[in-house]
PDB file of C-alpha atoms and ligand atoms in Angstrom:
ATOM      1  CA  UNK A   1       0.248  -0.075   0.192  1.00 92.00           C
ATOM      2  CA  UNK A   2       1.472   3.540  -1.004  1.00 97.00           C
ATOM      3  CA  UNK A   3       1.915   5.984   1.487  1.00 98.00           C
ATOM      4  CA  UNK A   4      -1.150   8.390   0.426  1.00 98.00           C
ATOM      5  CA  UNK A   5      -3.580   5.168   0.268  1.00 98.00           C
ATOM      6  CA  UNK A   6      -2.474   4.386   4.387  1.00 98.00           C
ATOM      7  CA  UNK A   7      -3.776   7.974   4.561  1.00 98.00           C
ATOM      8  CA  UNK A   8      -7.452   8.476   6.559  1.00 98.00           C
ATOM      9  CA  UNK A   9      -9.620  10.595   4.975  1.00 98.00           C
ATOM     10  CA  UNK A  10     -12.111  10.808   7.655  1.00 98.00           C
ATOM     11  CA  UNK A  11      -9.253  12.041   9.938  1.00 98.00           C
ATOM     12  CA  UNK A  12      -7.562  14.535   7.241  1.00 98.00           C
ATOM     13  CA  UNK A  13      -6.037  17.738   9.136  1.00 98.00           C
ATOM     14  CA  UNK A  14      -8.613  20.379   7.605  1.00 98.00           C
ATOM     15  CA  UNK A  15      -5.480  23.069   8.198  1.00 99.00           C
ATOM     16  CA  UNK A  16      -1.681  22.502   7.307  1.00 99.00           C
ATOM     17  CA  UNK A  17       0.999  24.814   8.434  1.00 99.00           C
ATOM     18  CA  UNK A  18       4.340  24.428   7.329  1.00 99.00           C
ATOM     19  CA  UNK A  19       7.572  26.331   7.914  1.00 99.00           C
ATOM     20  CA  UNK A  20       9.512  26.410   4.842  1.00 98.00           C
ATOM     21  CA  UNK A  21      13.065  25.651   6.369  1.00 99.00           C
ATOM     22  CA  UNK A  22      16.411  24.966   4.653  1.00 98.00           C
ATOM     23  CA  UNK A  23      16.711  26.786   1.310  1.00 98.00           C
ATOM     24  CA  UNK A  24      20.336  28.138   2.218  1.00 98.00           C
ATOM     25  CA  UNK A  25      21.756  25.361   3.673  1.00 98.00           C
ATOM     26  CA  UNK A  26      20.625  22.988   0.648  1.00 99.00           C
ATOM     27  CA  UNK A  27      22.144  25.655  -1.498  1.00 98.00           C
ATOM     28  CA  UNK A  28      24.944  25.458   0.107  1.00 98.00           C
ATOM     29  CA  UNK A  29      25.174  21.920  -0.334  1.00 98.00           C
ATOM     30  CA  UNK A  30      25.330  22.179  -3.549  1.00 97.00           C
ATOM     31  CA  UNK A  31      28.161  25.028  -3.594  1.00 98.00           C
ATOM     32  CA  UNK A  32      25.675  27.401  -4.661  1.00 98.00           C
ATOM     33  CA  UNK A  33      24.377  30.493  -3.259  1.00 98.00           C
ATOM     34  CA  UNK A  34      21.479  30.956  -0.958  1.00 98.00           C
ATOM     35  CA  UNK A  35      18.950  31.595  -3.616  1.00 98.00           C
ATOM     36  CA  UNK A  36      19.474  28.773  -5.145  1.00 98.00           C
ATOM     37  CA  UNK A  37      17.772  27.063  -2.615  1.00 98.00           C
ATOM     38  CA  UNK A  38      14.822  29.518  -2.667  1.00 98.00           C
ATOM     39  CA  UNK A  39      14.647  28.484  -6.652  1.00 98.00           C
ATOM     40  CA  UNK A  40      14.194  25.517  -6.210  1.00 98.00           C
ATOM     41  CA  UNK A  41      12.066  25.574  -2.838  1.00 98.00           C
ATOM     42  CA  UNK A  42       9.432  26.759  -5.511  1.00 98.00           C
ATOM     43  CA  UNK A  43       9.191  22.994  -6.861  1.00 98.00           C
ATOM     44  CA  UNK A  44       8.573  21.762  -3.370  1.00 98.00           C
ATOM     45  CA  UNK A  45       5.603  24.349  -2.742  1.00 98.00           C
ATOM     46  CA  UNK A  46       4.018  23.390  -6.303  1.00 98.00           C
ATOM     47  CA  UNK A  47       4.464  19.402  -4.949  1.00 98.00           C
ATOM     48  CA  UNK A  48       3.196  20.089  -1.660  1.00 98.00           C
ATOM     49  CA  UNK A  49       0.101  22.593  -2.354  1.00 98.00           C
ATOM     50  CA  UNK A  50      -1.479  19.821  -5.416  1.00 98.00           C
ATOM     51  CA  UNK A  51      -1.206  16.911  -2.585  1.00 98.00           C
ATOM     52  CA  UNK A  52      -2.442  18.774  -0.300  1.00 98.00           C
ATOM     53  CA  UNK A  53      -5.335  19.637  -2.543  1.00 98.00           C
ATOM     54  CA  UNK A  54      -5.495  16.442  -4.230  1.00 98.00           C
ATOM     55  CA  UNK A  55      -5.963  14.331  -0.579  1.00 98.00           C
ATOM     56  CA  UNK A  56      -8.766  16.620   0.326  1.00 98.00           C
ATOM     57  CA  UNK A  57      -7.081  19.529   2.446  1.00 98.00           C
ATOM     58  CA  UNK A  58      -9.235  22.366   3.102  1.00 98.00           C
ATOM     59  CA  UNK A  59      -6.484  25.203   4.470  1.00 99.00           C
ATOM     60  CA  UNK A  60      -2.777  25.314   3.599  1.00 98.00           C
ATOM     61  CA  UNK A  61      -0.365  27.797   5.038  1.00 98.00           C
ATOM     62  CA  UNK A  62       2.822  28.509   3.872  1.00 98.00           C
ATOM     63  CA  UNK A  63       5.399  30.744   5.866  1.00 98.00           C
ATOM     64  CA  UNK A  64       7.209  32.179   2.967  1.00 98.00           C
ATOM     65  CA  UNK A  65       9.139  35.559   4.446  1.00 98.00           C
ATOM     66  CA  UNK A  66       8.855  36.581   7.841  1.00 98.00           C
ATOM     67  CA  UNK A  67       9.053  39.990   9.236  1.00 98.00           C
ATOM     68  CA  UNK A  68      12.813  39.071  10.558  1.00 98.00           C
ATOM     69  CA  UNK A  69      13.654  37.829   7.679  1.00 98.00           C
ATOM     70  CA  UNK A  70      14.035  41.749   6.117  1.00 98.00           C
ATOM     71  CA  UNK A  71      17.209  41.912   8.552  1.00 98.00           C
ATOM     72  CA  UNK A  72      19.145  39.813   5.673  1.00 98.00           C
ATOM     73  CA  UNK A  73      21.523  40.569   3.365  1.00 98.00           C
ATOM     74  CA  UNK A  74      19.717  43.013   0.672  1.00 98.00           C
ATOM     75  CA  UNK A  75      20.690  41.168  -1.949  1.00 98.00           C
ATOM     76  CA  UNK A  76      19.315  37.746  -0.928  1.00 98.00           C
ATOM     77  CA  UNK A  77      15.886  39.623   0.353  1.00 98.00           C
ATOM     78  CA  UNK A  78      15.676  41.831  -2.920  1.00 98.00           C
ATOM     79  CA  UNK A  79      16.058  38.303  -4.887  1.00 98.00           C
ATOM     80  CA  UNK A  80      13.322  36.879  -2.816  1.00 98.00           C
ATOM     81  CA  UNK A  81      10.667  39.531  -3.007  1.00 97.00           C
ATOM     82  CA  UNK A  82      11.532  38.873  -7.439  1.00 97.00           C
ATOM     83  CA  UNK A  83      10.832  35.176  -6.960  1.00 98.00           C
ATOM     84  CA  UNK A  84       7.719  35.533  -5.074  1.00 97.00           C
ATOM     85  CA  UNK A  85       6.579  37.621  -8.115  1.00 94.00           C
ATOM     86  CA  UNK A  86       7.474  36.014 -10.505  1.00 96.00           C
ATOM     87  CA  UNK A  87       6.200  32.681  -8.660  1.00 97.00           C
ATOM     88  CA  UNK A  88       2.765  33.962  -8.276  1.00 96.00           C
ATOM     89  CA  UNK A  89       2.501  35.641 -11.671  1.00 94.00           C
ATOM     90  CA  UNK A  90       3.270  31.880 -12.931  1.00 96.00           C
ATOM     91  CA  UNK A  91       1.455  30.360 -10.932  1.00 96.00           C
ATOM     92  CA  UNK A  92      -2.278  31.916 -11.054  1.00 97.00           C
ATOM     93  CA  UNK A  93      -3.347  29.699 -13.749  1.00 97.00           C
ATOM     94  CA  UNK A  94      -2.712  26.966 -12.334  1.00 98.00           C
ATOM     95  CA  UNK A  95      -4.511  27.716  -8.762  1.00 98.00           C
ATOM     96  CA  UNK A  96      -7.258  28.353 -10.986  1.00 98.00           C
ATOM     97  CA  UNK A  97      -7.149  24.938 -12.995  1.00 98.00           C
ATOM     98  CA  UNK A  98      -6.945  23.372  -9.580  1.00 98.00           C
ATOM     99  CA  UNK A  99      -9.788  25.789  -7.940  1.00 98.00           C
ATOM    100  CA  UNK A 100      -7.357  27.170  -5.192  1.00 98.00           C
ATOM    101  CA  UNK A 101      -7.606  30.135  -3.416  1.00 98.00           C
ATOM    102  CA  UNK A 102      -5.118  32.384  -2.744  1.00 98.00           C
ATOM    103  CA  UNK A 103      -4.453  34.704   0.198  1.00 98.00           C
ATOM    104  CA  UNK A 104      -2.249  36.236   2.188  1.00 98.00           C
ATOM    105  CA  UNK A 105      -1.279  37.455   6.185  1.00 98.00           C
ATOM    106  CA  UNK A 106       0.942  39.518   7.138  1.00 98.00           C
ATOM    107  CA  UNK A 107       2.297  42.824   7.499  1.00 98.00           C
ATOM    108  CA  UNK A 108       1.226  43.215   3.366  1.00 98.00           C
ATOM    109  CA  UNK A 109       1.812  46.752   2.963  1.00 97.00           C
ATOM    110  CA  UNK A 110       5.574  46.737   3.667  1.00 98.00           C
ATOM    111  CA  UNK A 111       6.033  44.605   0.716  1.00 97.00           C
ATOM    112  CA  UNK A 112       7.689  46.482  -2.425  1.00 97.00           C
ATOM    113  CA  UNK A 113       4.875  47.603  -4.806  1.00 97.00           C
ATOM    114  CA  UNK A 114       5.422  45.444  -7.474  1.00 96.00           C
ATOM    115  CA  UNK A 115       5.238  42.003  -5.391  1.00 96.00           C
ATOM    116  CA  UNK A 116       2.085  43.678  -2.921  1.00 97.00           C
ATOM    117  CA  UNK A 117      -0.098  44.531  -6.923  1.00 97.00           C
ATOM    118  CA  UNK A 118       1.008  40.969  -7.663  1.00 96.00           C
ATOM    119  CA  UNK A 119      -0.087  39.550  -4.655  1.00 97.00           C
ATOM    120  CA  UNK A 120      -3.770  41.326  -4.570  1.00 98.00           C
ATOM    121  CA  UNK A 121      -4.191  40.654  -8.766  1.00 97.00           C
ATOM    122  CA  UNK A 122      -3.816  36.485  -7.755  1.00 97.00           C
ATOM    123  CA  UNK A 123      -5.817  37.025  -4.594  1.00 98.00           C
ATOM    124  CA  UNK A 124      -8.239  38.679  -6.579  1.00 98.00           C
ATOM    125  CA  UNK A 125      -8.303  36.195  -9.638  1.00 98.00           C
ATOM    126  CA  UNK A 126      -8.548  33.067  -7.878  1.00 98.00           C
ATOM    127  CA  UNK A 127     -11.240  34.003  -4.835  1.00 98.00           C
ATOM    128  CA  UNK A 128     -14.072  31.888  -6.252  1.00 98.00           C
ATOM    129  CA  UNK A 129     -12.053  29.114  -5.963  1.00 98.00           C
ATOM    130  CA  UNK A 130     -12.970  26.201  -3.592  1.00 98.00           C
ATOM    131  CA  UNK A 131     -11.435  23.655  -3.704  1.00 98.00           C
ATOM    132  CA  UNK A 132      -8.821  24.338  -0.904  1.00 98.00           C
ATOM    133  CA  UNK A 133      -7.049  27.691   0.338  1.00 98.00           C
ATOM    134  CA  UNK A 134      -3.765  28.476   0.046  1.00 98.00           C
ATOM    135  CA  UNK A 135      -2.106  30.788   2.940  1.00 98.00           C
ATOM    136  CA  UNK A 136       1.000  32.614   2.048  1.00 98.00           C
ATOM    137  CA  UNK A 137       2.736  34.390   4.859  1.00 98.00           C
ATOM    138  CA  UNK A 138       4.413  37.047   3.884  1.00 98.00           C
ATOM    139  CA  UNK A 139       6.550  40.018   6.054  1.00 98.00           C
ATOM    140  CA  UNK A 140       4.588  37.971   8.968  1.00 98.00           C
ATOM    141  CA  UNK A 141       5.077  36.794  12.376  1.00 98.00           C
ATOM    142  CA  UNK A 142       2.731  36.166  15.242  1.00 98.00           C
ATOM    143  CA  UNK A 143       4.473  38.997  17.722  1.00 98.00           C
ATOM    144  CA  UNK A 144       3.084  42.005  14.984  1.00 98.00           C
ATOM    145  CA  UNK A 145       0.049  40.122  14.140  1.00 98.00           C
ATOM    146  CA  UNK A 146      -1.242  40.059  18.373  1.00 98.00           C
ATOM    147  CA  UNK A 147       0.075  43.573  18.572  1.00 98.00           C
ATOM    148  CA  UNK A 148      -2.510  44.885  15.722  1.00 98.00           C
ATOM    149  CA  UNK A 149      -5.113  42.645  17.049  1.00 98.00           C
ATOM    150  CA  UNK A 150      -4.803  44.410  20.629  1.00 98.00           C
ATOM    151  CA  UNK A 151      -4.387  47.682  19.149  1.00 98.00           C
ATOM    152  CA  UNK A 152      -7.808  47.122  17.345  1.00 98.00           C
ATOM    153  CA  UNK A 153      -9.790  45.487  20.233  1.00 98.00           C
ATOM    154  CA  UNK A 154      -8.402  48.229  22.356  1.00 98.00           C
ATOM    155  CA  UNK A 155      -9.366  51.098  19.788  1.00 98.00           C
ATOM    156  CA  UNK A 156     -13.448  49.566  19.837  1.00 98.00           C
ATOM    157  CA  UNK A 157     -13.184  49.574  23.762  1.00 98.00           C
ATOM    158  CA  UNK A 158     -11.708  53.177  23.665  1.00 98.00           C
ATOM    159  CA  UNK A 159     -14.764  53.768  21.324  1.00 98.00           C
ATOM    160  CA  UNK A 160     -17.106  52.226  23.449  1.00 98.00           C
ATOM    161  CA  UNK A 161     -17.980  49.596  20.768  1.00 98.00           C
ATOM    162  CA  UNK A 162     -16.824  46.678  22.905  1.00 98.00           C
ATOM    163  CA  UNK A 163     -16.240  46.305  26.804  1.00 98.00           C
ATOM    164  CA  UNK A 164     -13.653  45.456  27.936  1.00 98.00           C
ATOM    165  CA  UNK A 165     -14.933  42.467  30.213  1.00 98.00           C
ATOM    166  CA  UNK A 166     -16.979  40.939  26.796  1.00 97.00           C
ATOM    167  CA  UNK A 167     -13.556  40.325  25.768  1.00 98.00           C
ATOM    168  CA  UNK A 168     -12.687  36.201  24.598  1.00 98.00           C
ATOM    169  CA  UNK A 169     -10.987  33.965  22.882  1.00 98.00           C
ATOM    170  CA  UNK A 170     -13.179  34.470  19.927  1.00 98.00           C
ATOM    171  CA  UNK A 171     -12.987  38.441  20.546  1.00 98.00           C
ATOM    172  CA  UNK A 172      -9.412  37.660  19.794  1.00 98.00           C
ATOM    173  CA  UNK A 173      -9.182  35.023  17.008  1.00 98.00           C
ATOM    174  CA  UNK A 174     -11.621  37.273  14.993  1.00 98.00           C
ATOM    175  CA  UNK A 175      -9.252  40.101  15.384  1.00 98.00           C
ATOM    176  CA  UNK A 176      -5.951  38.324  13.778  1.00 98.00           C
ATOM    177  CA  UNK A 177      -5.088  38.193  10.069  1.00 98.00           C
ATOM    178  CA  UNK A 178      -6.719  34.307  10.513  1.00 98.00           C
ATOM    179  CA  UNK A 179      -9.578  35.724  11.328  1.00 98.00           C
ATOM    180  CA  UNK A 180     -11.836  33.584   8.929  1.00 95.00           C
ATOM    181  CA  UNK A 181      -9.008  30.376   8.783  1.00 98.00           C
ATOM    182  CA  UNK A 182      -9.674  27.181  11.369  1.00 98.00           C
ATOM    183  CA  UNK A 183      -6.347  26.677  13.921  1.00 98.00           C
ATOM    184  CA  UNK A 184      -4.323  24.094  12.166  1.00 98.00           C
ATOM    185  CA  UNK A 185      -4.632  20.813  13.180  1.00 98.00           C
ATOM    186  CA  UNK A 186      -0.724  20.241  12.189  1.00 99.00           C
ATOM    187  CA  UNK A 187       2.430  21.853  12.033  1.00 99.00           C
ATOM    188  CA  UNK A 188       5.433  21.178   9.709  1.00 99.00           C
ATOM    189  CA  UNK A 189       8.891  22.658   9.813  1.00 99.00           C
ATOM    190  CA  UNK A 190      11.750  21.248   7.916  1.00 99.00           C
ATOM    191  CA  UNK A 191      15.610  21.241   8.031  1.00 98.00           C
ATOM    192  CA  UNK A 192      15.981  19.756  11.529  1.00 98.00           C
ATOM    193  CA  UNK A 193      15.475  23.205  13.371  1.00 98.00           C
ATOM    194  CA  UNK A 194      12.633  22.589  16.412  1.00 98.00           C
ATOM    195  CA  UNK A 195      11.240  26.005  16.784  1.00 98.00           C
ATOM    196  CA  UNK A 196       8.592  27.978  15.969  1.00 98.00           C
ATOM    197  CA  UNK A 197      10.061  31.332  14.970  1.00 98.00           C
ATOM    198  CA  UNK A 198       7.407  33.605  15.668  1.00 98.00           C
ATOM    199  CA  UNK A 199       4.961  32.035  13.760  1.00 98.00           C
ATOM    200  CA  UNK A 200       1.005  31.268  14.642  1.00 99.00           C
ATOM    201  CA  UNK A 201       1.789  31.503  18.324  1.00 98.00           C
ATOM    202  CA  UNK A 202      -1.759  31.864  18.753  1.00 98.00           C
ATOM    203  CA  UNK A 203      -3.273  29.712  16.464  1.00 98.00           C
ATOM    204  CA  UNK A 204      -0.880  26.800  16.902  1.00 98.00           C
ATOM    205  CA  UNK A 205      -1.966  26.535  20.920  1.00 98.00           C
ATOM    206  CA  UNK A 206      -3.215  22.809  19.989  1.00 98.00           C
ATOM    207  CA  UNK A 207      -1.755  22.034  16.858  1.00 98.00           C
ATOM    208  CA  UNK A 208       0.315  18.738  16.742  1.00 98.00           C
ATOM    209  CA  UNK A 209       3.946  19.828  15.751  1.00 98.00           C
ATOM    210  CA  UNK A 210       5.976  17.850  13.076  1.00 99.00           C
ATOM    211  CA  UNK A 211       9.334  18.086  12.637  1.00 98.00           C
ATOM    212  CA  UNK A 212      11.679  16.254   9.530  1.00 98.00           C
ATOM    213  CA  UNK A 213      15.555  16.514   8.994  1.00 98.00           C
ATOM    214  CA  UNK A 214      14.598  17.302   4.841  1.00 98.00           C
ATOM    215  CA  UNK A 215      15.645  20.420   3.943  1.00 99.00           C
ATOM    216  CA  UNK A 216      12.568  22.452   2.182  1.00 99.00           C
ATOM    217  CA  UNK A 217      13.882  21.899  -1.586  1.00 99.00           C
ATOM    218  CA  UNK A 218      13.749  18.258  -0.987  1.00 99.00           C
ATOM    219  CA  UNK A 219      10.227  17.885   0.306  1.00 99.00           C
ATOM    220  CA  UNK A 220       8.273  16.301  -1.828  1.00 98.00           C
ATOM    221  CA  UNK A 221       4.218  14.879  -1.813  1.00 98.00           C
ATOM    222  CA  UNK A 222       5.533  11.497  -0.327  1.00 98.00           C
ATOM    223  CA  UNK A 223       6.787  13.982   2.744  1.00 98.00           C
ATOM    224  CA  UNK A 224       3.798  15.480   3.207  1.00 99.00           C
ATOM    225  CA  UNK A 225       2.048  12.376   3.503  1.00 98.00           C
ATOM    226  CA  UNK A 226       4.158  10.931   5.892  1.00 98.00           C
ATOM    227  CA  UNK A 227       3.904  13.910   8.223  1.00 99.00           C
ATOM    228  CA  UNK A 228       0.248  13.495   7.534  1.00 99.00           C
ATOM    229  CA  UNK A 229       0.331   9.719   8.883  1.00 98.00           C
ATOM    230  CA  UNK A 230       2.229  10.636  11.815  1.00 98.00           C
ATOM    231  CA  UNK A 231      -0.258  13.518  12.663  1.00 98.00           C
ATOM    232  CA  UNK A 232      -2.901  10.550  12.487  1.00 98.00           C
ATOM    233  CA  UNK A 233      -1.594   8.173  14.886  1.00 98.00           C
ATOM    234  CA  UNK A 234      -1.402  10.499  17.797  1.00 98.00           C
ATOM    235  CA  UNK A 235      -4.083  11.408  20.283  1.00 97.00           C
ATOM    236  CA  UNK A 236      -4.962  14.605  20.408  1.00 97.00           C
ATOM    237  CA  UNK A 237      -6.410  14.956  24.191  1.00 97.00           C
ATOM    238  CA  UNK A 238      -6.657  19.210  24.704  1.00 97.00           C
ATOM    239  CA  UNK A 239      -6.135  18.707  28.399  1.00 97.00           C
ATOM    240  CA  UNK A 240      -8.279  15.638  28.954  1.00 97.00           C
ATOM    241  CA  UNK A 241      -7.241  11.992  29.763  1.00 98.00           C
ATOM    242  CA  UNK A 242      -6.990   9.202  27.188  1.00 97.00           C
ATOM    243  CA  UNK A 243      -9.811   6.935  29.322  1.00 97.00           C
ATOM    244  CA  UNK A 244     -12.282  10.151  28.389  1.00 97.00           C
ATOM    245  CA  UNK A 245     -11.449  10.256  24.331  1.00 95.00           C
ATOM    246  CA  UNK A 246     -13.210   6.826  24.485  1.00 85.00           C
TER     247      UNK A 246
HETATM  248  C1  IPE B 301      13.620  29.201   4.478  1.00 88.32           C
HETATM  249  O1  IPE B 301      15.168  28.591   3.916  1.00 88.32           O
HETATM  250  C2  IPE B 301      13.270  30.278   3.506  1.00 88.32           C
HETATM  251  C3  IPE B 301      13.064  31.826   4.457  1.00 88.32           C
HETATM  252  C4  IPE B 301      13.233  31.853   5.734  1.00 88.32           C
HETATM  253  C5  IPE B 301      12.729  32.802   3.134  1.00 88.32           C
HETATM  254  P1  IPE B 301      16.214  29.661   4.812  1.00 88.32           P
HETATM  255  O2  IPE B 301      16.785  30.313   3.557  1.00 88.32           O
HETATM  256  O3  IPE B 301      16.190  30.296   6.037  1.00 88.32           O
HETATM  257  O4  IPE B 301      17.756  28.022   4.933  1.00 88.32           O
HETATM  258  P2  IPE B 301      18.433  28.266   5.530  1.00 88.32           P
HETATM  259  O5  IPE B 301      17.376  28.029   7.386  1.00 88.32           O
HETATM  260  O6  IPE B 301      19.139  29.514   6.091  1.00 88.32           O
HETATM  261  O7  IPE B 301      19.023  26.621   5.249  1.00 88.32           O
HETATM  262  C1  IPE B 302      11.678  31.162   9.513  1.00 88.32           C
HETATM  263  O1  IPE B 302      12.381  30.701   8.916  1.00 88.32           O
HETATM  264  C2  IPE B 302      10.798  32.028   8.371  1.00 88.32           C
HETATM  265  C3  IPE B 302      10.511  30.937   7.515  1.00 88.32           C
HETATM  266  C4  IPE B 302      10.490  30.141   6.820  1.00 88.32           C
HETATM  267  C5  IPE B 302       9.887  32.080   6.278  1.00 88.32           C
HETATM  268  P1  IPE B 302      14.028  31.415   9.744  1.00 88.32           P
HETATM  269  O2  IPE B 302      15.213  30.255   8.734  1.00 88.32           O
HETATM  270  O3  IPE B 302      13.506  32.541   8.938  1.00 88.32           O
HETATM  271  O4  IPE B 302      14.142  30.854  10.865  1.00 88.32           O
HETATM  272  P2  IPE B 302      14.929  30.474  12.045  1.00 88.32           P
HETATM  273  O5  IPE B 302      16.043  32.376  11.988  1.00 88.32           O
HETATM  274  O6  IPE B 302      15.843  30.000  11.412  1.00 88.32           O
HETATM  275  O7  IPE B 302      14.520  31.188  13.579  1.00 88.32           O
HETATM  276 MG1   MG B 303      16.762  29.187   7.950  1.00 88.32          MG
END
């Protein structure tokens, strides 16, 4: 039986989030510049998006560029932004063909204008697609997102359209960039790093975390299946005891 066939469709995560890490190290292993790794990472994105859509995942979030990544060498940042514009432009037709809706979370206004415009256009052109939502986290960091949410909530309290005592989990969730997106059941990070790097801190509260040593440009459909199978073998207790679950 193939890995894909072993996946239980009844226990499929509705939302998978991925920290695509290891492009630079992959390039270095080949004796190439870091950007070569980013370019090859696009193949993994294509493969993963296709695999997720095929098996019926409804939301796939990819961490593509963090707020902290702006501090990388200027030439890498520029090259990454160019790659982004080029990829979004080149992939829109495929997204439509596969009925995949594109969305983005993060401080999008901080992106270079060509990148921002390309992104908005692709979001607009794919907005009626319904098979899967692909969420790109761009210029994203969770602390930035939480600060924004707190500011918006505080403003409503100041304007007296919300009372402080009414604030609950739902209020916070609705003020995050992910307001209309369910929390990920599964978070995958490649490249052997065991950290969250400012990604979806609120939303990952009860997610299953899966780490693989594979570097992102080597990540393929089979690796996604393996992560899902691992997830399906876990017991999600949400604070309860095992006995309570049966
Ligand atoms: C992930 O790969 C891609 C981005 C953060 C944009 P890295 O560029 O972080 O690769 P490593 O971690 O240095 O190998
Ligand atoms: C996290 O990777 C951000 C993205 C994958 C976009 P980094 O490579 O930037 O994370 P750290 O710095 O190793 O934690
Ligand atoms: Mg990295």
